[in-house]
mmCIF file of C-alpha atoms in Angstrom:
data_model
loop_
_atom_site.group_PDB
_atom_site.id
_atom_site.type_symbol
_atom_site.label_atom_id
_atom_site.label_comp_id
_atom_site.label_asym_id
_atom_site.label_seq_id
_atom_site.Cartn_x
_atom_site.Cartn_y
_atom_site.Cartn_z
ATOM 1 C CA UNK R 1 79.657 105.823 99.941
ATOM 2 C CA UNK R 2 76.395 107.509 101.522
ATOM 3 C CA UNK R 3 75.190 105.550 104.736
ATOM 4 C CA UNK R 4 71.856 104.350 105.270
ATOM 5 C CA UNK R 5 72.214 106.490 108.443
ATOM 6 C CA UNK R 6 72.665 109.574 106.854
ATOM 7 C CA UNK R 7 69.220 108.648 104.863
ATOM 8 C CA UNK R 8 67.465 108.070 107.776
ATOM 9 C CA UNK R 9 68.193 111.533 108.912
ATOM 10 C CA UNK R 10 68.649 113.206 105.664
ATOM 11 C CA UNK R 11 65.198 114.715 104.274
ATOM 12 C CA UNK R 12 64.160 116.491 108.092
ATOM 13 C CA UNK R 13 61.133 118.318 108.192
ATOM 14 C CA UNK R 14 60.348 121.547 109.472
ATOM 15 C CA UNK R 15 59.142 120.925 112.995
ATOM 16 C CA UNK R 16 57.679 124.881 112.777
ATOM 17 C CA UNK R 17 57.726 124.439 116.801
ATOM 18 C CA UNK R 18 56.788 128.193 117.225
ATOM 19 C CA UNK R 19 53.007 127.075 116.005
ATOM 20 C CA UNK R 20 52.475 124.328 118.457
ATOM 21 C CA UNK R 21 50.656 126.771 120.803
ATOM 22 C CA UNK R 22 48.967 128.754 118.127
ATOM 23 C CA UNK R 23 45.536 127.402 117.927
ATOM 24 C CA UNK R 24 43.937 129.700 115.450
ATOM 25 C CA UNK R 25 46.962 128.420 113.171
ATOM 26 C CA UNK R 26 46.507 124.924 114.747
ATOM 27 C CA UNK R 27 43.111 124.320 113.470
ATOM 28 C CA UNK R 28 43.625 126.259 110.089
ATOM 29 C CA UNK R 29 46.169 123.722 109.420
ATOM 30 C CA UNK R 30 44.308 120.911 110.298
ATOM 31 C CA UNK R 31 41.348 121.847 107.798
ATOM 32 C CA UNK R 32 43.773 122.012 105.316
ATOM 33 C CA UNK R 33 42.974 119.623 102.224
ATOM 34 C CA UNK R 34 47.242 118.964 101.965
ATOM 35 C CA UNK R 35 47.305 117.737 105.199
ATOM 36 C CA UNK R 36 48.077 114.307 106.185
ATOM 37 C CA UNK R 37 47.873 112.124 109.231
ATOM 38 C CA UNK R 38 49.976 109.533 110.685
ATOM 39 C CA UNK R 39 47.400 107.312 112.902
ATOM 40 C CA UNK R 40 49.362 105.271 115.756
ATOM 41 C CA UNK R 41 47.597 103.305 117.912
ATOM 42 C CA UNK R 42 49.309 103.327 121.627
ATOM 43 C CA UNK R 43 52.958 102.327 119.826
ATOM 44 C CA UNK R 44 51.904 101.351 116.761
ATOM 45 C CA UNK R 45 51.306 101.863 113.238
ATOM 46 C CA UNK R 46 49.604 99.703 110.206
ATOM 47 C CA UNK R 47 51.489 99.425 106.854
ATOM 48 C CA UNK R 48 48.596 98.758 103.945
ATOM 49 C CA UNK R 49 50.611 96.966 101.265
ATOM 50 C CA UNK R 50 53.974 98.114 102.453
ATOM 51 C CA UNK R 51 53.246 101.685 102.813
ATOM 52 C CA UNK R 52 53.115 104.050 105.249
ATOM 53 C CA UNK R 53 48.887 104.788 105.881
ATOM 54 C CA UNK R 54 49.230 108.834 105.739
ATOM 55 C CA UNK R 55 45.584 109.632 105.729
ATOM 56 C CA UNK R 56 43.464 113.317 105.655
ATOM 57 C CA UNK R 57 42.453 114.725 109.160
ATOM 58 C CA UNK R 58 39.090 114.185 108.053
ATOM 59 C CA UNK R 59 39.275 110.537 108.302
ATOM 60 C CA UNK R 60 41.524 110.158 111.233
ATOM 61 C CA UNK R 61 40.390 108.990 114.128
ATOM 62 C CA UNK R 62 39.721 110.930 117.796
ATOM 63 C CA UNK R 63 43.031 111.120 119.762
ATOM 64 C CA UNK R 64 45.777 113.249 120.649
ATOM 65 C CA UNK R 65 47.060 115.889 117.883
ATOM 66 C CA UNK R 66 50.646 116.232 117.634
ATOM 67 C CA UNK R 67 51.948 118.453 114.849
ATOM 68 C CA UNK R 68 55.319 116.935 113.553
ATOM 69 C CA UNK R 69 55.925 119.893 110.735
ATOM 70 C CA UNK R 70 55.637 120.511 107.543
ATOM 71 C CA UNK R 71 57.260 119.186 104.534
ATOM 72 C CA UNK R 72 57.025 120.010 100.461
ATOM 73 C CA UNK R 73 54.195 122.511 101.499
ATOM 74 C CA UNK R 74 52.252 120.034 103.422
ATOM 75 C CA UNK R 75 51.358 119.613 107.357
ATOM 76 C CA UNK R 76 52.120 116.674 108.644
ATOM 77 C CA UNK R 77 50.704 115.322 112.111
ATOM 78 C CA UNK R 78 50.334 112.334 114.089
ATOM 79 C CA UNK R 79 46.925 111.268 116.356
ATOM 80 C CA UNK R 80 47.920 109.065 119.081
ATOM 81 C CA UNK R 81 44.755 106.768 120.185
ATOM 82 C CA UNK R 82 44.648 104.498 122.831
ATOM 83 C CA UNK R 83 45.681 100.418 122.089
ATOM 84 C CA UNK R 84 41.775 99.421 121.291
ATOM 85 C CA UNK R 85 42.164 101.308 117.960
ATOM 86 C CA UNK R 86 44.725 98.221 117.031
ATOM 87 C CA UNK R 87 42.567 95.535 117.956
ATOM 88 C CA UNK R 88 39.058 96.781 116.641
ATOM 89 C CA UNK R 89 40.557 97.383 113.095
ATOM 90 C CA UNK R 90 41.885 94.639 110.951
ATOM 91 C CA UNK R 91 45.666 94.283 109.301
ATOM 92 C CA UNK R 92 48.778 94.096 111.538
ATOM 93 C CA UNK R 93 49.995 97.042 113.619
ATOM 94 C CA UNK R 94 53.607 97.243 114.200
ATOM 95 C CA UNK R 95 56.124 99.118 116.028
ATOM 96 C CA UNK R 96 59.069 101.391 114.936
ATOM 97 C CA UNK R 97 61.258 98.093 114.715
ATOM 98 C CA UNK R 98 58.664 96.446 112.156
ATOM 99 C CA UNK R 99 58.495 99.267 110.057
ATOM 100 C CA UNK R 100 61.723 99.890 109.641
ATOM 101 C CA UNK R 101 61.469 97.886 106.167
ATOM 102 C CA UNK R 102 58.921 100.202 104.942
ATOM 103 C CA UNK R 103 61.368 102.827 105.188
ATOM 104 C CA UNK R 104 63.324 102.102 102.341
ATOM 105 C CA UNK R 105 63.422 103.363 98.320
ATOM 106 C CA UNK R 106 61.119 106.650 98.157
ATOM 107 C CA UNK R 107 59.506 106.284 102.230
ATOM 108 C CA UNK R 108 63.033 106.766 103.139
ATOM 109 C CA UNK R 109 62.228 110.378 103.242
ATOM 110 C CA UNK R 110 58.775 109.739 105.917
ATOM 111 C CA UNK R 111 61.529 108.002 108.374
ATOM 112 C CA UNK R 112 62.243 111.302 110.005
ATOM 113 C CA UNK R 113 58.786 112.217 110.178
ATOM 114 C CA UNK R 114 57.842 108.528 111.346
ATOM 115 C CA UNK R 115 60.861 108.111 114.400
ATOM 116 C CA UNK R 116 59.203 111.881 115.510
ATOM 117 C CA UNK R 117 55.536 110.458 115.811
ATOM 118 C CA UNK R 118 56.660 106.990 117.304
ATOM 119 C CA UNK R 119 58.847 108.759 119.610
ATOM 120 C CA UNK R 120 56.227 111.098 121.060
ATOM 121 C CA UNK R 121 53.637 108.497 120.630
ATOM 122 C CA UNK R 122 56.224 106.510 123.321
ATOM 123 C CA UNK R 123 56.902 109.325 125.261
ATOM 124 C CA UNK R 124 53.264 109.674 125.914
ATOM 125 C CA UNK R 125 52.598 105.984 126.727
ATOM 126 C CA UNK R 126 54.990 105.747 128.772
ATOM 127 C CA UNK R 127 54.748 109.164 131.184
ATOM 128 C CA UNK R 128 51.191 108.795 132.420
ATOM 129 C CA UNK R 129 51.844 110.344 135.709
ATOM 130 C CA UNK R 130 53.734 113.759 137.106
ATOM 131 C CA UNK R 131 56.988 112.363 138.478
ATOM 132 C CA UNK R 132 57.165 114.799 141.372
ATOM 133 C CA UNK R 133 53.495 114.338 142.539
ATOM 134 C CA UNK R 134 51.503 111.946 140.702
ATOM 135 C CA UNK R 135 49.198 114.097 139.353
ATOM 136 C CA UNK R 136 47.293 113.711 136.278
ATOM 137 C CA UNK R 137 49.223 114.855 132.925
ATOM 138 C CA UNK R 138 47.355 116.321 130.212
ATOM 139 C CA UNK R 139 48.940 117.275 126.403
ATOM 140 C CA UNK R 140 49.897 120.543 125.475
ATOM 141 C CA UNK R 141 51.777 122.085 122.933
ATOM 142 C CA UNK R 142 50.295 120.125 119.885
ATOM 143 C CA UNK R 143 51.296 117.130 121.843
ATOM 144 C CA UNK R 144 55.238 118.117 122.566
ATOM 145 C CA UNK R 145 54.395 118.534 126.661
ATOM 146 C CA UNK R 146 52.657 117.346 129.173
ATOM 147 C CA UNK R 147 51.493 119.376 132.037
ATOM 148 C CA UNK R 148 50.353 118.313 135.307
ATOM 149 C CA UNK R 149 46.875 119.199 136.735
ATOM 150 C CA UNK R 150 47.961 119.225 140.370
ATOM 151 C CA UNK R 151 51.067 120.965 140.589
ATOM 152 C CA UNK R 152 51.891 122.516 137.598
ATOM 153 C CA UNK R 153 54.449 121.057 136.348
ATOM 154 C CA UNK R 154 55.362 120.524 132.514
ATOM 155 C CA UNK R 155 57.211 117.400 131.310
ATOM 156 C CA UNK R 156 59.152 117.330 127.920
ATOM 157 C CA UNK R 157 60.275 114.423 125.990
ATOM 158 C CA UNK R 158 63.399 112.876 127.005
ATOM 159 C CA UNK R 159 66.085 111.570 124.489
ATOM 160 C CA UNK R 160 68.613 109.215 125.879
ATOM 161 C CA UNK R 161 72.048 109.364 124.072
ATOM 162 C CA UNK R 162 73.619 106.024 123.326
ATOM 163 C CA UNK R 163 77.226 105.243 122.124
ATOM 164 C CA UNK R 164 77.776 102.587 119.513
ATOM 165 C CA UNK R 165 81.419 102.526 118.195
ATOM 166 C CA UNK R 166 83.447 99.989 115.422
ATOM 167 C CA UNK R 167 86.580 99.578 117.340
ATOM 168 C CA UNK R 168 89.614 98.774 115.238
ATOM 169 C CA UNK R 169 93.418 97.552 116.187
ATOM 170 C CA UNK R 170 96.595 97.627 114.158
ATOM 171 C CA UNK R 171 97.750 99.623 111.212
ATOM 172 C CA UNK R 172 94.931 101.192 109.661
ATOM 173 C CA UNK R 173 94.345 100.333 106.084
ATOM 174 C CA UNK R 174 97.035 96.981 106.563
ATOM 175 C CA UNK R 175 95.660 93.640 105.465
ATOM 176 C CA UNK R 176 95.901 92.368 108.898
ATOM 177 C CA UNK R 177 93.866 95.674 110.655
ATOM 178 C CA UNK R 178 90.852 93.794 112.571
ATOM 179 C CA UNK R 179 87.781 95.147 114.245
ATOM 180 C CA UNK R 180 86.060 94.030 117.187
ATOM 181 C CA UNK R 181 82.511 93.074 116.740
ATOM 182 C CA UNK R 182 80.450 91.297 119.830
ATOM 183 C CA UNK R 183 76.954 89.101 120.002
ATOM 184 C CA UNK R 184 74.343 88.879 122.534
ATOM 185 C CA UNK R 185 73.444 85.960 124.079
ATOM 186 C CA UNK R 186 69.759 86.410 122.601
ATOM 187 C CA UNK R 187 71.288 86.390 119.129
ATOM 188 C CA UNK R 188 71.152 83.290 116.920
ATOM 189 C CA UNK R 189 74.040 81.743 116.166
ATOM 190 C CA UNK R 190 76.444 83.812 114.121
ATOM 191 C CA UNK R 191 75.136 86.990 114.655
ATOM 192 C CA UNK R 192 77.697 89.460 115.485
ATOM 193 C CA UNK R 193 77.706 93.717 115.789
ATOM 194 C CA UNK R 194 79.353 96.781 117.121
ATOM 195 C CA UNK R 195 79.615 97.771 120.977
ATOM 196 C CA UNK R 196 76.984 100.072 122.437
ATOM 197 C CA UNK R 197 75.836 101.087 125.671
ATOM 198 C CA UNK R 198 74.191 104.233 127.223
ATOM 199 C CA UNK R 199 75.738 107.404 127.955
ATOM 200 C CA UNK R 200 75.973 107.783 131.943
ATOM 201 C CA UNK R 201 75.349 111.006 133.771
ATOM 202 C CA UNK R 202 78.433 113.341 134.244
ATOM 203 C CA UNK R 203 80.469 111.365 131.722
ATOM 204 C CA UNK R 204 81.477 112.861 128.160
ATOM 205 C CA UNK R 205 80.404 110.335 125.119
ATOM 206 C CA UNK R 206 83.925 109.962 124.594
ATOM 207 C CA UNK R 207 84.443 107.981 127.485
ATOM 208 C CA UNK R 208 81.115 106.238 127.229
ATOM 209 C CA UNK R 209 82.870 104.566 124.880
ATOM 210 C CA UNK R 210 85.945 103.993 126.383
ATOM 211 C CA UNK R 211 84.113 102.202 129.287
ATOM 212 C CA UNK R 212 81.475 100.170 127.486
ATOM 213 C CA UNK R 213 83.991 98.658 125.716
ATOM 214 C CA UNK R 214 86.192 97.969 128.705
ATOM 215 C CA UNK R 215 83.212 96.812 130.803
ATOM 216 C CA UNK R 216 81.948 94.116 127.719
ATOM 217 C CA UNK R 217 85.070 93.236 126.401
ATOM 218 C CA UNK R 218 87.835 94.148 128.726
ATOM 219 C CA UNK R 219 89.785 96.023 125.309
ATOM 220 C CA UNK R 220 91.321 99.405 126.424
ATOM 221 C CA UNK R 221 90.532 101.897 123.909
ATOM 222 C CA UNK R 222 92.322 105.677 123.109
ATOM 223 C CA UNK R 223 92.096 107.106 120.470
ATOM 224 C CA UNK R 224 88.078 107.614 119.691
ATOM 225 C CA UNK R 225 86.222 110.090 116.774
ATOM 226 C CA UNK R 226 83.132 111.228 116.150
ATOM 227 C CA UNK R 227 80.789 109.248 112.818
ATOM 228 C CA UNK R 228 77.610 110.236 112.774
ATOM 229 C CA UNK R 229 74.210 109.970 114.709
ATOM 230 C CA UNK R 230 70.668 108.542 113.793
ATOM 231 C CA UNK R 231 67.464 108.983 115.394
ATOM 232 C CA UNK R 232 66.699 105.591 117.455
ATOM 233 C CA UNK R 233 63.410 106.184 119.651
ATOM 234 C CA UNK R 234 63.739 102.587 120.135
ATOM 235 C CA UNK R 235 61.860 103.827 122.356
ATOM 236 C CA UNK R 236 63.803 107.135 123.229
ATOM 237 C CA UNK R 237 67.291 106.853 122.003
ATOM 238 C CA UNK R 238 69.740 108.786 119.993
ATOM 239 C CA UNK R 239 72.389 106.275 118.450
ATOM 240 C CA UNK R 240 75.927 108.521 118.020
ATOM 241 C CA UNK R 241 78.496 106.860 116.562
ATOM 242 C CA UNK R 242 81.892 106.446 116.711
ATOM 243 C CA UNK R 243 85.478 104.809 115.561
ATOM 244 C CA UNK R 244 87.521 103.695 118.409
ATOM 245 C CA UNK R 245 91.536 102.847 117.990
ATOM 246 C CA UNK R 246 92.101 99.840 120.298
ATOM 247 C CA UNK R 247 94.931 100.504 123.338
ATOM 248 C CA UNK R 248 94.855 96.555 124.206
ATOM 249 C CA UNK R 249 93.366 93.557 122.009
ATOM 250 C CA UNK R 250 93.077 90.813 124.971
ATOM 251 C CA UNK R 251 89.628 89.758 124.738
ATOM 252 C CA UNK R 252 87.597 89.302 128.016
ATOM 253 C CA UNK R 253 84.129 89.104 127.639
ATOM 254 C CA UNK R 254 81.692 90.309 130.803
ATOM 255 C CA UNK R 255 79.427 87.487 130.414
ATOM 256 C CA UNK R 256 76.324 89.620 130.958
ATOM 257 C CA UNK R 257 75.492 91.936 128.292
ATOM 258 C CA UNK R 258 77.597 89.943 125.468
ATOM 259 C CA UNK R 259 78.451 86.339 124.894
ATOM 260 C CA UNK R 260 81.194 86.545 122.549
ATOM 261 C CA UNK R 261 83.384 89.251 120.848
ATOM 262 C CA UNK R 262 85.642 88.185 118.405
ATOM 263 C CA UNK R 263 88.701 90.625 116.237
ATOM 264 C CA UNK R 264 88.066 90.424 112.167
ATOM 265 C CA UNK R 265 90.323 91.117 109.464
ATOM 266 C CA UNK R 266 88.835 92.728 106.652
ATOM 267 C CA UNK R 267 89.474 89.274 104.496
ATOM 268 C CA UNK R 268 88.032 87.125 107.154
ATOM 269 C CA UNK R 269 84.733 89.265 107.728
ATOM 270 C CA UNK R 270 84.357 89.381 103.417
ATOM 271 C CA UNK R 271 84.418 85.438 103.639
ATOM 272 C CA UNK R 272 82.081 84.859 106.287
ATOM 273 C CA UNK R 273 79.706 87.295 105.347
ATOM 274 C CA UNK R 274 79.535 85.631 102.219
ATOM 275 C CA UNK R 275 79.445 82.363 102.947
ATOM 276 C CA UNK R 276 76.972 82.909 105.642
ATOM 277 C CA UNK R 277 78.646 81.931 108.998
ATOM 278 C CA UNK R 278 78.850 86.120 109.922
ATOM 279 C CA UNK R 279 75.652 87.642 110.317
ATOM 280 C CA UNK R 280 75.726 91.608 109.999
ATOM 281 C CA UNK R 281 73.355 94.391 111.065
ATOM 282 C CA UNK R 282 70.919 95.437 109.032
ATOM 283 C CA UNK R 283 71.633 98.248 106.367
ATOM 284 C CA UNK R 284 68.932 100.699 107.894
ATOM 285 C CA UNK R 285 71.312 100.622 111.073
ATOM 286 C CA UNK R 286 74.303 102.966 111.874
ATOM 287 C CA UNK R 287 76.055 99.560 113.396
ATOM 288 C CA UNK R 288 76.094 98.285 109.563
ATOM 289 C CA UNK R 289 77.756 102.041 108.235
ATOM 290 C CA UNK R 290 80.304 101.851 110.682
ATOM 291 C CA UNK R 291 81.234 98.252 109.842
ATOM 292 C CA UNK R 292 80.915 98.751 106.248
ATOM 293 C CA UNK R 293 82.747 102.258 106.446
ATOM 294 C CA UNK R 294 86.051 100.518 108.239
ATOM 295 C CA UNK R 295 85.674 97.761 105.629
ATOM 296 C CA UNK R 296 85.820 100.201 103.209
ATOM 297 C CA UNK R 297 82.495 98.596 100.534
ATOM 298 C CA UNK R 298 79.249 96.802 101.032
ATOM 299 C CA UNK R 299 79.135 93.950 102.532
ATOM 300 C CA UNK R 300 76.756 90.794 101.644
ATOM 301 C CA UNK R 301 74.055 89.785 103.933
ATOM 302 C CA UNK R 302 72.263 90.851 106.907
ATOM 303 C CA UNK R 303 69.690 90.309 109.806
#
């Protein structure tokens, strides 16, 4: 089975990161008929009938440059312009979460060139002063740093890994092997998903894990392996999954981050999913390849 994960990630550009500070080459590329241009506005990015709007430099607005690479012998960039652009220009603008269901069928392959603008374009909404004195920030780097006018100092984007992990109990492959799926209490009803939680300073992602689980669901887990990762800049996140072997299968809930987590056979989950009471992720998320991996086929349904 391939994983919508593994699509996500799977048609990478070249991020040619040794040009960003080349501005003969810079502004060569930029005059360059192939080009194309991603516009986001603060966060956000307009769909016209479904599809990505990858325009020529010519008719891209003012804003920041940021070179994202090139791919099937075209430069690709992004201009980041400030919110206004959104609401002086007609059509919806959405953010990475709303067009995620543009990425599907052929844009599948602009999803790694879309989560790198989106995630820069966050990065730089976000960081508007130097941390250590204030100062003003200004872009460098075709957009991949920001340096400060006061003291010097350059800033770099930040990723922020996050574990999410299907943990399973019992014989694997037996009829009555479960896995542990939880909901949040924003969900509506029926909605259920893997664990996840952020990676703590100091602490392998092994036992990130091992104590998300324990903190949401009180389940003692051992045994855990590495899945697979997907870009998440949701807004600055890197999603690395993993399958966990369950130690203890008393459920007790923290009451904070989840309401409910519940153990599913593979017979029960089939049945619900179908009949509409269970509620799974979405196939463009790694949560739905590590459910439908342990289930072992696709699953009806999802958010």
């Amino acid at each position: 089975m391939t994983y919508p994960h593994l699509l996500l990630s799977a048609d990478a550009h070249d991020r040619i990161g040794v040009h960003r500070k080349d501005d003969a080459w810079l502004a060569d590329r930029w005059d360059d008929d192939r080009s194309q241009v991603l516009v986001v506005s603060g966060t956000r990015v307009r769909p016209v009938e479904g599809s990505l709007p990858w325009v020529a430099p010519a008719d891209a607005p003012d804003g920041v440059r940021v070179l994202l690479g090139e791919r099937d012998g075209a430069t690709h960039w992004a201009v980041i312009t400030g919110p206004e652009v959104a609401t002086s220009q007609e059509g919806e603008w959405y953010p990475l979460r709303g067009l995620l269901p543009a990425l599907t069928g052929d844009q599948v392959r602009d999803a790694p060139l879309v989560f790198h603008a989106l995630g820069l374009a966050e990065w730089h909404w976000a960081t508007r002063h130097c941390p250590r004195c204030g100062g003003t920030l200004v872009p460098e780097a075709a957009g991949h740093e920001l340096r400060c006018t006061s003291c010097g100092r350059t800033q770099f984007p930040r990723t922020d890994p996050a574990v999410i992990m299907l943990i399973s109990a019992g014989e694997p492959g037996a009829d009555d092997e479960r896995c542990l799926l939880g909901r949040s209490p924003q969900w509506p009803a029926g909605r259920f998903s893997t664990l996840a939680g952020f990676c703590e300073p100091g602490e392998s992602l092994e036992d990130a894990v091992r104590r998300e689980v324990a903190e949401e669901a009180g389940i003692v887990v051992g045994e855990v392996t590495y899945f697979g990762n997907q870009p998440w800049p949701l807004p600055q996140s890197l999603m690395l999954g993993f399958l966990g072997r369950a130690v203890s299968t008393d459920v007790d809930i923290d009451h904070d981050e989840i309401e409910e987590a519940r153990w599913f056979t593979r017979a029960e989950m089939r049945d619900q999913a179908t009949d509409g009471s269970l509620v799974l992720p979405g196939g463009v998320s790694i949560s739905r390849s590590l459910v439908e991996h342990w289930y072992g086929a696709p699953l009806p349904g999802s958010w």
